[in-house]
Amino acid sequence: ALYVRQRPGEHEGRSTQEWFRFQTATDFWAWVESHTFAKCKTWIFAHNWNFDGSILRTGATLTGSDWQLTTYINDKPPVIIRWRKDGRTIQLIDSLNYFLGSLEYIGESIGISKLEMPHTDATPEDWDTYCKRDVEVLYQAIIGFRKAVKDLDLGNFQMTLASQAFTAYRHRFMDQQILIHDKFAVCKMEREGYYGGRTESFYLGTINASVYSLDFNSMYPAVMQKEDYPVKLFRVFKNVTLGNLVQLLETYCVVAEVLIDTDQPIYPKRINKRLCFPVGSWWGVLTTPELQYALRMGHIKETRLVSVYTKANLFRDYVTELYALRMDYRRDKNPVFEYVVKILLNSLYGKFGQNGQKWEDTEHTVEDSGGIIIEENPDTGQLSKYRVRLGKTQEFSRDGESENSFPGLAAHVTAYGRMMLWDAIQQAGEKNVYYTDTDSLIVNETGRRNLEALTDADRLGALKVEHSANNVTIWGAKDYRFGDTEKHKGIKKSANKLSNDTWEQDQFTSWDAQLAGGTEGFIPIRRITKTLHRTYRKGRRTDSGWVMPLRENV
């Protein structure tokens, strides 16, 4: 382990370093505690705390040493866990909050190669060298990111990339005040109109021909740079005429509940908890770009609630500067930091879309099963969700919106992205697109040629050809084989394939379950079998393999 103390103020840039070799969890935590100070936070980084936390017997050791748990966020990632004792704070932060991928991949990117794991009969010195290199890779990655945050003036260092993006934007790029309203009915409509990316199979089966996978270069940042977004709720109307809706869209951003009647699968609708794009008629919530398109096509018949916002280009400078930085990292062959900047670009809008759902401490007592406990109130019938972590009982709260949430703004970003994808589908041509996933398309040779005008390897918002193959099989959303590469949601790359739809893979016992069972100190692994049932529910497969969209009727 490596302890680093960075000196602020006039001594900034200087640091104290101390290496420590340990063989027991008790020794490690005693060493950590000796480096904690009153009114100071000691940050402890590990690459996958859910593994190291168990091996180091974190829960048992710290609670046994009178440390009090104050924060427990373990979403694998992010992981943010805080402990306090006598005015001192220990803060466990997963480096996966910033860097996805293996330490080997991170090391290659920053020029420090991870060493090969020694044989089981290797000397202690060999193992020391191996483990020390892992720590060096992690240290250089974290310290490099902290330095980048400071040098680029991205605000105070944060515990996740999404928080860093939001902090950077507010600190240096937000030159237009964004006003958060508290109108419940409008918030509810905005939230309903906040849909994700379009993941859809237009064809199911095998294609034995030239097939291409194309991706947009930073699709969401591209529309953030180009378009105007809601700044302030201006007015709320009911039952406006279509003519008035057209006029409002000339000046303002709009979120509206409208009666859709379409013969094209363009507009989003949640059907059985799946995001679908049906044809037919239904009441749904659309935002500015989809409303403009639907009005031009004659696909809107009526309106109900209509919220109108003043607008501005909010993100141009943020996206322009960070995308240029991302290209610099690409030219320097530093994929890890290129990825970091990519996430800074892609995660900003999502902070405006965060809801108020969170785990909160409660005095209510439940049995510590390691999992989620559902209880029904006998008087009201209302269901409540609880969990116990490190002796602390928490209740899942669904109260309203988070402090800075503006779902109408976030909904505009994803809507512009979906319309950008729809334009590409249209340009590729009917029966030339087999599959889409948020910002990518799988097309045939004709589709690729039709999209050539939109293709550029580096330009923001352009398409680039990622892969090509002569044999592709599509079973459904996030379930396909592209040449020699297979992608199946829920199936690990290391899984052993038993049949066309069945795999065997390792399942690691979660740290949460170990905390509940008091079994920290090792990682139980069991072998499980997973079978994909492959029933496509976003459309109807025809005998030709092409998928017909679902049909809705009011």
mmCIF file of C-alpha atoms in Angstrom, residues 58-426:
data_model
loop_
_atom_site.group_PDB
_atom_site.id
_atom_site.type_symbol
_atom_site.label_atom_id
_atom_site.label_comp_id
_atom_site.label_asym_id
_atom_site.label_seq_id
_atom_site.Cartn_x
_atom_site.Cartn_y
_atom_site.Cartn_z
ATOM 1 C CA THR A 58 -13.243 -3.805 6.109
ATOM 2 C CA GLY A 59 -16.622 -4.015 7.814
ATOM 3 C CA ALA A 60 -15.572 -6.226 10.720
ATOM 4 C CA THR A 61 -12.275 -4.434 11.355
ATOM 5 C CA LEU A 62 -13.513 -0.855 11.253
ATOM 6 C CA THR A 63 -16.691 -1.460 13.258
ATOM 7 C CA GLY A 64 -14.605 -3.426 15.755
ATOM 8 C CA SER A 65 -12.293 -0.412 16.096
ATOM 9 C CA ASP A 66 -15.209 1.934 16.893
ATOM 10 C CA TRP A 67 -15.383 3.598 13.484
ATOM 11 C CA GLN A 68 -18.926 4.747 12.682
ATOM 12 C CA LEU A 69 -20.357 4.298 9.203
ATOM 13 C CA THR A 70 -21.778 7.617 7.905
ATOM 14 C CA THR A 71 -22.196 7.009 4.159
ATOM 15 C CA TYR A 72 -22.760 3.784 2.241
ATOM 16 C CA ILE A 73 -23.122 4.017 -1.534
ATOM 17 C CA ASN A 74 -22.246 0.777 -3.279
ATOM 18 C CA ASP A 75 -23.600 0.644 -6.807
ATOM 19 C CA LYS A 76 -20.551 -1.256 -8.103
ATOM 20 C CA PRO A 77 -19.598 1.486 -9.203
ATOM 21 C CA PRO A 78 -19.865 4.075 -7.885
ATOM 22 C CA VAL A 79 -18.575 3.083 -4.478
ATOM 23 C CA ILE A 80 -18.397 5.842 -1.841
ATOM 24 C CA ILE A 81 -18.181 4.692 1.788
ATOM 25 C CA ARG A 82 -17.329 6.989 4.709
ATOM 26 C CA TRP A 83 -16.393 6.231 8.301
ATOM 27 C CA ARG A 84 -15.853 8.649 11.192
ATOM 28 C CA LYS A 85 -14.088 8.375 14.531
ATOM 29 C CA ASP A 86 -13.064 11.171 16.900
ATOM 30 C CA GLY A 87 -13.399 13.826 14.202
ATOM 31 C CA ARG A 88 -11.374 11.816 11.680
ATOM 32 C CA THR A 89 -12.821 10.572 8.383
ATOM 33 C CA ILE A 90 -11.897 7.609 6.196
ATOM 34 C CA GLN A 91 -13.322 7.774 2.695
ATOM 35 C CA LEU A 92 -13.280 4.617 0.548
ATOM 36 C CA ILE A 93 -13.421 5.532 -3.140
ATOM 37 C CA ASP A 94 -13.386 3.020 -5.982
ATOM 38 C CA SER A 95 -11.109 3.991 -8.866
ATOM 39 C CA LEU A 96 -13.774 2.361 -11.049
ATOM 40 C CA ASN A 97 -15.728 5.556 -10.311
ATOM 41 C CA TYR A 98 -13.310 7.124 -12.817
ATOM 42 C CA PHE A 99 -11.595 4.358 -14.792
ATOM 43 C CA LEU A 100 -13.498 1.363 -16.119
ATOM 44 C CA GLY A 101 -11.333 -1.471 -17.347
ATOM 45 C CA SER A 102 -8.524 -3.535 -15.909
ATOM 46 C CA LEU A 103 -5.382 -2.205 -14.226
ATOM 47 C CA GLU A 104 -3.439 -3.736 -17.113
ATOM 48 C CA TYR A 105 -5.393 -1.600 -19.599
ATOM 49 C CA ILE A 106 -4.942 1.519 -17.461
ATOM 50 C CA GLY A 107 -1.221 0.870 -17.108
ATOM 51 C CA GLU A 108 -0.717 0.482 -20.852
ATOM 52 C CA SER A 109 -2.486 3.791 -21.452
ATOM 53 C CA ILE A 110 -0.364 5.795 -19.022
ATOM 54 C CA GLY A 111 2.923 4.076 -19.877
ATOM 55 C CA ILE A 112 3.366 1.826 -16.832
ATOM 56 C CA SER A 113 3.051 -1.825 -17.773
ATOM 57 C CA LYS A 114 1.387 -4.137 -15.276
ATOM 58 C CA LEU A 115 3.589 -7.134 -14.503
ATOM 59 C CA GLU A 116 2.714 -10.770 -15.086
ATOM 60 C CA MET A 117 1.337 -12.537 -12.033
ATOM 61 C CA PRO A 118 4.048 -14.670 -10.376
ATOM 62 C CA HIS A 119 3.706 -18.430 -10.057
ATOM 63 C CA THR A 120 2.281 -19.788 -6.822
ATOM 64 C CA ASP A 121 5.790 -20.925 -5.766
ATOM 65 C CA ALA A 122 7.355 -17.500 -6.412
ATOM 66 C CA THR A 123 9.360 -15.783 -3.683
ATOM 67 C CA PRO A 124 7.832 -13.116 -1.410
ATOM 68 C CA GLU A 125 10.086 -10.594 -3.136
ATOM 69 C CA ASP A 126 8.540 -11.477 -6.516
ATOM 70 C CA TRP A 127 5.044 -10.981 -5.109
ATOM 71 C CA ASP A 128 6.083 -7.694 -3.508
ATOM 72 C CA THR A 129 7.339 -6.409 -6.852
ATOM 73 C CA TYR A 130 4.146 -7.493 -8.597
ATOM 74 C CA CYS A 131 1.800 -5.929 -6.026
ATOM 75 C CA LYS A 132 3.836 -2.737 -5.795
ATOM 76 C CA ARG A 133 3.552 -2.227 -9.558
ATOM 77 C CA ASP A 134 -0.256 -2.526 -9.323
ATOM 78 C CA VAL A 135 -0.278 0.217 -6.699
ATOM 79 C CA GLU A 136 2.037 2.372 -8.845
ATOM 80 C CA VAL A 137 -0.363 2.076 -11.797
ATOM 81 C CA LEU A 138 -3.326 3.082 -9.657
ATOM 82 C CA TYR A 139 -1.421 5.953 -8.026
ATOM 83 C CA GLN A 140 -0.265 7.416 -11.333
ATOM 84 C CA ALA A 141 -3.780 7.144 -12.807
ATOM 85 C CA ILE A 142 -5.440 8.895 -9.849
ATOM 86 C CA ILE A 143 -2.748 11.544 -9.442
ATOM 87 C CA GLY A 144 -2.779 12.151 -13.204
ATOM 88 C CA PHE A 145 -6.524 12.699 -13.194
ATOM 89 C CA ARG A 146 -6.335 15.009 -10.168
ATOM 90 C CA LYS A 147 -3.647 17.026 -11.941
ATOM 91 C CA ALA A 148 -5.773 17.238 -15.097
ATOM 92 C CA VAL A 149 -8.734 18.500 -13.066
ATOM 93 C CA LYS A 150 -6.546 21.222 -11.564
ATOM 94 C CA ASP A 151 -4.672 22.178 -14.747
ATOM 95 C CA LEU A 152 -7.891 22.393 -16.770
ATOM 96 C CA ASP A 153 -9.641 24.321 -13.990
ATOM 97 C CA LEU A 154 -12.500 21.814 -13.719
ATOM 98 C CA GLY A 155 -13.420 22.749 -10.155
ATOM 99 C CA ASN A 156 -12.853 20.777 -6.967
ATOM 100 C CA PHE A 157 -11.924 17.115 -7.325
ATOM 101 C CA GLN A 158 -15.043 14.930 -7.090
ATOM 102 C CA MET A 159 -15.739 11.304 -6.215
ATOM 103 C CA THR A 160 -17.281 10.269 -9.573
ATOM 104 C CA LEU A 161 -16.857 11.330 -13.180
ATOM 105 C CA ALA A 162 -20.492 12.437 -13.400
ATOM 106 C CA SER A 163 -20.065 14.715 -10.381
ATOM 107 C CA GLN A 164 -16.804 16.032 -11.838
ATOM 108 C CA ALA A 165 -18.595 16.870 -15.090
ATOM 109 C CA PHE A 166 -21.338 18.772 -13.268
ATOM 110 C CA THR A 167 -18.816 20.585 -11.065
ATOM 111 C CA ALA A 168 -16.673 21.562 -14.056
ATOM 112 C CA TYR A 169 -19.678 22.882 -15.941
ATOM 113 C CA ARG A 170 -20.941 24.996 -13.054
ATOM 114 C CA HIS A 171 -17.440 26.185 -12.135
ATOM 115 C CA ARG A 172 -16.253 27.400 -15.529
ATOM 116 C CA PHE A 173 -18.749 26.953 -18.341
ATOM 117 C CA MET A 174 -22.207 27.879 -17.035
ATOM 118 C CA ASP A 175 -22.535 31.494 -18.195
ATOM 119 C CA GLN A 176 -26.346 31.276 -18.353
ATOM 120 C CA GLN A 177 -28.318 30.780 -15.148
ATOM 121 C CA ILE A 178 -30.491 27.655 -15.266
ATOM 122 C CA LEU A 179 -33.555 27.988 -13.044
ATOM 123 C CA ILE A 180 -35.021 24.872 -11.434
ATOM 124 C CA HIS A 181 -38.809 25.044 -11.049
ATOM 125 C CA ASP A 182 -40.989 23.224 -8.507
ATOM 126 C CA LYS A 183 -44.198 22.658 -10.475
ATOM 127 C CA PHE A 184 -45.168 19.090 -9.601
ATOM 128 C CA ALA A 185 -47.390 18.401 -12.640
ATOM 129 C CA VAL A 186 -44.750 19.768 -15.009
ATOM 130 C CA CYS A 187 -41.938 17.792 -13.329
ATOM 131 C CA LYS A 188 -44.021 14.644 -13.616
ATOM 132 C CA MET A 189 -44.598 15.262 -17.334
ATOM 133 C CA GLU A 190 -40.911 16.061 -17.931
ATOM 134 C CA ARG A 191 -39.922 12.864 -16.156
ATOM 135 C CA GLU A 192 -42.366 10.856 -18.275
ATOM 136 C CA GLY A 193 -40.853 12.420 -21.394
ATOM 137 C CA TYR A 194 -37.276 11.562 -20.387
ATOM 138 C CA TYR A 195 -36.535 8.469 -22.481
ATOM 139 C CA GLY A 196 -33.224 6.727 -23.067
ATOM 140 C CA GLY A 197 -31.492 5.628 -26.243
ATOM 141 C CA ARG A 198 -33.037 3.551 -28.998
ATOM 142 C CA THR A 199 -31.902 -0.079 -28.853
ATOM 143 C CA GLU A 200 -33.839 -2.060 -31.427
ATOM 144 C CA SER A 201 -33.608 -4.957 -33.855
ATOM 145 C CA PHE A 202 -35.077 -4.275 -37.285
ATOM 146 C CA TYR A 203 -34.025 -7.754 -38.422
ATOM 147 C CA LEU A 204 -33.769 -11.050 -36.517
ATOM 148 C CA GLY A 205 -31.699 -13.876 -37.951
ATOM 149 C CA THR A 206 -28.462 -14.427 -39.848
ATOM 150 C CA ILE A 207 -27.069 -12.145 -42.570
ATOM 151 C CA ASN A 208 -24.465 -13.674 -44.885
ATOM 152 C CA ALA A 209 -23.304 -10.538 -46.679
ATOM 153 C CA SER A 210 -21.113 -7.483 -46.120
ATOM 154 C CA VAL A 211 -22.328 -5.830 -42.919
ATOM 155 C CA TYR A 212 -20.948 -2.742 -41.166
ATOM 156 C CA SER A 213 -21.133 -1.360 -37.644
ATOM 157 C CA LEU A 214 -21.147 2.450 -37.531
ATOM 158 C CA ASP A 215 -20.951 4.660 -34.432
ATOM 159 C CA PHE A 216 -21.584 8.366 -33.961
ATOM 160 C CA ASN A 217 -18.649 10.327 -32.584
ATOM 161 C CA SER A 218 -20.035 11.519 -29.216
ATOM 162 C CA MET A 219 -23.663 11.763 -30.312
ATOM 163 C CA TYR A 220 -25.066 13.337 -27.140
ATOM 164 C CA PRO A 221 -22.226 15.886 -26.816
ATOM 165 C CA ALA A 222 -22.741 16.739 -30.505
ATOM 166 C CA VAL A 223 -26.384 17.676 -30.001
ATOM 167 C CA MET A 224 -25.490 19.446 -26.754
ATOM 168 C CA GLN A 225 -23.022 21.628 -28.631
ATOM 169 C CA LYS A 226 -25.383 22.391 -31.499
ATOM 170 C CA GLU A 227 -28.853 22.846 -29.995
ATOM 171 C CA ASP A 228 -30.651 25.172 -27.581
ATOM 172 C CA TYR A 229 -31.996 23.825 -24.287
ATOM 173 C CA PRO A 230 -34.565 24.862 -21.648
ATOM 174 C CA VAL A 231 -33.324 27.507 -19.236
ATOM 175 C CA LYS A 232 -36.438 28.621 -17.333
ATOM 176 C CA LEU A 233 -40.065 27.505 -17.172
ATOM 177 C CA PHE A 234 -41.987 30.358 -18.842
ATOM 178 C CA ARG A 235 -45.648 29.316 -19.084
ATOM 179 C CA VAL A 236 -47.866 26.261 -18.769
ATOM 180 C CA PHE A 237 -50.833 25.815 -21.106
ATOM 181 C CA LYS A 238 -53.598 23.278 -21.590
ATOM 182 C CA ASN A 239 -55.171 22.132 -24.836
ATOM 183 C CA VAL A 240 -53.343 24.562 -27.139
ATOM 184 C CA THR A 241 -54.151 24.375 -30.843
ATOM 185 C CA LEU A 242 -51.652 22.799 -33.210
ATOM 186 C CA GLY A 243 -51.151 26.182 -34.850
ATOM 187 C CA ASN A 244 -50.253 27.766 -31.524
ATOM 188 C CA LEU A 245 -47.918 24.864 -30.742
ATOM 189 C CA VAL A 246 -46.064 25.526 -34.003
ATOM 190 C CA GLN A 247 -45.693 29.195 -33.057
ATOM 191 C CA LEU A 248 -44.441 28.391 -29.558
ATOM 192 C CA LEU A 249 -41.777 26.077 -30.985
ATOM 193 C CA GLU A 250 -40.413 28.904 -33.131
ATOM 194 C CA THR A 251 -39.304 30.790 -30.005
ATOM 195 C CA TYR A 252 -39.239 28.390 -27.065
ATOM 196 C CA CYS A 253 -38.397 24.880 -25.972
ATOM 197 C CA VAL A 254 -41.514 22.821 -25.287
ATOM 198 C CA VAL A 255 -42.496 19.636 -23.464
ATOM 199 C CA ALA A 256 -46.034 18.508 -24.264
ATOM 200 C CA GLU A 257 -48.462 15.664 -23.750
ATOM 201 C CA VAL A 258 -49.926 15.018 -27.179
ATOM 202 C CA LEU A 259 -52.098 12.542 -29.048
ATOM 203 C CA ILE A 260 -49.796 10.837 -31.545
ATOM 204 C CA ASP A 261 -51.090 9.131 -34.692
ATOM 205 C CA THR A 262 -48.267 7.745 -36.821
ATOM 206 C CA ASP A 263 -47.562 5.081 -39.399
ATOM 207 C CA GLN A 264 -43.795 5.355 -38.797
ATOM 208 C CA PRO A 265 -41.902 3.953 -35.756
ATOM 209 C CA ILE A 266 -40.373 7.260 -34.648
ATOM 210 C CA TYR A 267 -41.721 8.227 -31.237
ATOM 211 C CA PRO A 268 -40.877 6.543 -27.912
ATOM 212 C CA LYS A 269 -43.344 4.759 -25.660
ATOM 213 C CA ARG A 270 -42.748 2.524 -22.654
ATOM 214 C CA ILE A 271 -44.528 -0.791 -23.136
ATOM 215 C CA ASN A 272 -44.184 -3.397 -20.373
ATOM 216 C CA LYS A 273 -41.147 -1.506 -19.007
ATOM 217 C CA ARG A 274 -39.414 -1.592 -22.391
ATOM 218 C CA LEU A 275 -38.665 1.444 -24.535
ATOM 219 C CA CYS A 276 -40.444 0.790 -27.830
ATOM 220 C CA PHE A 277 -41.188 2.746 -30.986
ATOM 221 C CA PRO A 278 -44.659 1.662 -32.088
ATOM 222 C CA VAL A 279 -47.016 2.818 -34.806
ATOM 223 C CA GLY A 280 -50.670 3.703 -34.301
ATOM 224 C CA SER A 281 -52.151 6.197 -31.861
ATOM 225 C CA TRP A 282 -51.503 6.941 -28.184
ATOM 226 C CA TRP A 283 -51.093 9.778 -25.732
ATOM 227 C CA GLY A 284 -47.425 10.442 -25.041
ATOM 228 C CA VAL A 285 -44.977 13.117 -23.907
ATOM 229 C CA LEU A 286 -42.629 14.568 -26.525
ATOM 230 C CA THR A 287 -40.030 17.338 -26.401
ATOM 231 C CA THR A 288 -38.971 20.031 -28.872
ATOM 232 C CA PRO A 289 -37.224 18.045 -31.660
ATOM 233 C CA GLU A 290 -39.830 15.268 -31.730
ATOM 234 C CA LEU A 291 -42.686 17.773 -31.557
ATOM 235 C CA GLN A 292 -41.256 19.730 -34.488
ATOM 236 C CA TYR A 293 -40.866 16.584 -36.585
ATOM 237 C CA ALA A 294 -44.285 15.219 -35.636
ATOM 238 C CA LEU A 295 -46.008 18.495 -36.529
ATOM 239 C CA ARG A 296 -44.298 18.598 -39.930
ATOM 240 C CA MET A 297 -45.414 15.027 -40.605
ATOM 241 C CA GLY A 298 -48.975 15.571 -39.356
ATOM 242 C CA HIS A 299 -48.532 13.021 -36.574
ATOM 243 C CA ILE A 300 -50.019 15.118 -33.738
ATOM 244 C CA LYS A 301 -53.808 15.341 -33.393
ATOM 245 C CA GLU A 302 -54.390 16.993 -29.987
ATOM 246 C CA THR A 303 -52.573 18.440 -26.992
ATOM 247 C CA ARG A 304 -53.182 18.345 -23.253
ATOM 248 C CA LEU A 305 -50.563 19.827 -20.916
ATOM 249 C CA VAL A 306 -47.918 21.995 -22.612
ATOM 250 C CA SER A 307 -44.933 23.491 -20.728
ATOM 251 C CA VAL A 308 -42.952 26.259 -22.399
ATOM 252 C CA TYR A 309 -39.377 27.318 -21.563
ATOM 253 C CA THR A 310 -37.025 30.119 -22.499
ATOM 254 C CA LYS A 311 -33.996 28.624 -24.174
ATOM 255 C CA ALA A 312 -30.278 29.123 -24.809
ATOM 256 C CA ASN A 313 -27.255 27.246 -26.094
ATOM 257 C CA LEU A 314 -25.954 26.048 -22.744
ATOM 258 C CA PHE A 315 -23.221 23.576 -23.571
ATOM 259 C CA ARG A 316 -21.318 24.795 -26.645
ATOM 260 C CA ASP A 317 -18.141 25.900 -24.844
ATOM 261 C CA TYR A 318 -18.078 22.881 -22.523
ATOM 262 C CA VAL A 319 -18.360 20.375 -25.363
ATOM 263 C CA THR A 320 -16.003 22.229 -27.718
ATOM 264 C CA GLU A 321 -13.160 22.386 -25.187
ATOM 265 C CA LEU A 322 -13.509 18.872 -23.820
ATOM 266 C CA TYR A 323 -13.945 17.226 -27.216
ATOM 267 C CA ALA A 324 -10.722 18.891 -28.392
ATOM 268 C CA LEU A 325 -9.032 17.517 -25.263
ATOM 269 C CA ARG A 326 -10.383 14.060 -26.031
ATOM 270 C CA MET A 327 -8.875 14.223 -29.524
ATOM 271 C CA ASP A 328 -5.537 15.259 -27.986
ATOM 272 C CA TYR A 329 -5.554 12.155 -25.789
ATOM 273 C CA ARG A 330 -6.450 10.033 -28.818
ATOM 274 C CA ARG A 331 -3.481 11.411 -30.764
ATOM 275 C CA ASP A 332 -1.258 10.755 -27.736
ATOM 276 C CA LYS A 333 -2.481 7.134 -27.694
ATOM 277 C CA ASN A 334 -3.842 7.449 -24.165
ATOM 278 C CA PRO A 335 -7.164 5.581 -24.347
ATOM 279 C CA VAL A 336 -7.805 5.647 -20.583
ATOM 280 C CA PHE A 337 -7.770 9.433 -20.325
ATOM 281 C CA GLU A 338 -9.570 9.669 -23.661
ATOM 282 C CA TYR A 339 -12.250 7.523 -22.023
ATOM 283 C CA VAL A 340 -12.290 9.769 -18.923
ATOM 284 C CA VAL A 341 -12.973 12.841 -21.053
ATOM 285 C CA LYS A 342 -15.569 10.900 -23.061
ATOM 286 C CA ILE A 343 -17.474 10.217 -19.834
ATOM 287 C CA LEU A 344 -17.109 13.846 -18.728
ATOM 288 C CA LEU A 345 -18.775 14.762 -22.024
ATOM 289 C CA ASN A 346 -21.491 12.117 -21.890
ATOM 290 C CA SER A 347 -22.449 12.232 -18.220
ATOM 291 C CA LEU A 348 -23.130 15.955 -17.765
ATOM 292 C CA TYR A 349 -26.702 15.971 -19.092
ATOM 293 C CA GLY A 350 -27.591 12.988 -16.899
ATOM 294 C CA LYS A 351 -26.952 15.033 -13.742
ATOM 295 C CA PHE A 352 -29.916 17.204 -14.756
ATOM 296 C CA GLY A 353 -31.981 14.037 -15.131
ATOM 297 C CA GLN A 354 -31.218 12.537 -11.721
ATOM 298 C CA ASN A 355 -34.290 11.714 -9.687
ATOM 299 C CA GLY A 356 -34.711 11.831 -5.927
ATOM 300 C CA GLN A 357 -34.435 8.084 -5.408
ATOM 301 C CA LYS A 358 -31.881 7.222 -2.732
ATOM 302 C CA TRP A 359 -31.201 5.051 0.304
ATOM 303 C CA GLU A 360 -31.726 6.896 3.600
ATOM 304 C CA ASP A 361 -30.901 5.837 7.154
ATOM 305 C CA THR A 362 -33.901 4.810 9.251
ATOM 306 C CA GLU A 363 -34.595 3.703 12.829
ATOM 307 C CA HIS A 364 -36.836 0.925 11.501
ATOM 308 C CA THR A 365 -35.414 -2.541 12.182
ATOM 309 C CA VAL A 366 -35.402 -5.457 9.740
ATOM 310 C CA GLU A 367 -33.560 -8.758 9.539
ATOM 311 C CA ASP A 368 -30.122 -8.464 7.937
ATOM 312 C CA SER A 369 -30.381 -10.905 5.028
ATOM 313 C CA GLY A 370 -27.760 -9.269 2.816
ATOM 314 C CA GLY A 371 -30.402 -8.572 0.205
ATOM 315 C CA ILE A 372 -33.390 -6.267 -0.212
ATOM 316 C CA ILE A 373 -36.289 -6.632 2.238
ATOM 317 C CA ILE A 374 -39.811 -5.690 1.102
ATOM 318 C CA GLU A 375 -42.383 -4.921 3.793
ATOM 319 C CA GLU A 376 -46.073 -4.062 3.425
ATOM 320 C CA ASN A 377 -47.745 -1.510 5.674
ATOM 321 C CA PRO A 378 -50.777 -3.397 7.093
ATOM 322 C CA ASP A 379 -52.848 -0.200 7.297
ATOM 323 C CA THR A 380 -52.145 1.379 3.896
ATOM 324 C CA GLY A 381 -50.920 -1.565 1.839
ATOM 325 C CA GLN A 382 -47.907 0.514 0.761
ATOM 326 C CA LEU A 383 -44.706 -1.424 0.075
ATOM 327 C CA SER A 384 -41.399 -0.234 1.535
ATOM 328 C CA LYS A 385 -37.917 -1.382 0.570
ATOM 329 C CA TYR A 386 -35.135 -1.822 3.162
ATOM 330 C CA ARG A 387 -31.556 -3.045 3.353
ATOM 331 C CA VAL A 388 -28.981 -3.417 6.132
ATOM 332 C CA ARG A 389 -25.382 -2.463 5.454
ATOM 333 C CA LEU A 390 -22.664 -2.619 8.121
ATOM 334 C CA GLY A 391 -25.275 -2.558 10.872
ATOM 335 C CA LYS A 392 -27.104 0.461 9.464
ATOM 336 C CA THR A 393 -30.699 0.031 8.243
ATOM 337 C CA GLN A 394 -31.631 2.064 5.174
ATOM 338 C CA GLU A 395 -34.983 2.676 3.473
ATOM 339 C CA PHE A 396 -35.328 3.326 -0.240
ATOM 340 C CA SER A 397 -36.859 6.762 -0.763
ATOM 341 C CA ARG A 398 -38.688 7.813 -3.930
ATOM 342 C CA ASP A 399 -39.327 11.401 -2.876
ATOM 343 C CA GLY A 400 -39.550 13.807 -5.806
ATOM 344 C CA GLU A 401 -36.583 15.217 -7.659
ATOM 345 C CA SER A 402 -32.978 15.708 -6.576
ATOM 346 C CA GLU A 403 -31.665 19.165 -5.729
ATOM 347 C CA ASN A 404 -30.445 20.168 -9.196
ATOM 348 C CA SER A 405 -32.654 17.953 -11.352
ATOM 349 C CA PHE A 406 -34.285 19.400 -14.457
ATOM 350 C CA PRO A 407 -35.618 16.339 -16.297
ATOM 351 C CA GLY A 408 -37.042 18.493 -19.082
ATOM 352 C CA LEU A 409 -33.514 19.569 -20.003
ATOM 353 C CA ALA A 410 -32.109 16.032 -19.932
ATOM 354 C CA ALA A 411 -35.127 14.830 -21.935
ATOM 355 C CA HIS A 412 -34.250 17.294 -24.705
ATOM 356 C CA VAL A 413 -30.698 15.906 -24.987
ATOM 357 C CA THR A 414 -31.805 12.303 -25.452
ATOM 358 C CA ALA A 415 -34.622 13.363 -27.805
ATOM 359 C CA TYR A 416 -32.194 15.242 -30.058
ATOM 360 C CA GLY A 417 -29.994 12.141 -30.020
ATOM 361 C CA ARG A 418 -32.856 9.814 -31.000
ATOM 362 C CA MET A 419 -33.874 12.137 -33.837
ATOM 363 C CA MET A 420 -30.259 12.253 -35.014
ATOM 364 C CA LEU A 421 -30.295 8.453 -35.114
ATOM 365 C CA TRP A 422 -33.664 8.435 -36.913
ATOM 366 C CA ASP A 423 -32.291 10.789 -39.586
ATOM 367 C CA ALA A 424 -29.407 8.354 -40.147
ATOM 368 C CA ILE A 425 -31.829 5.414 -40.372
ATOM 369 C CA GLN A 426 -33.831 7.294 -42.989
#
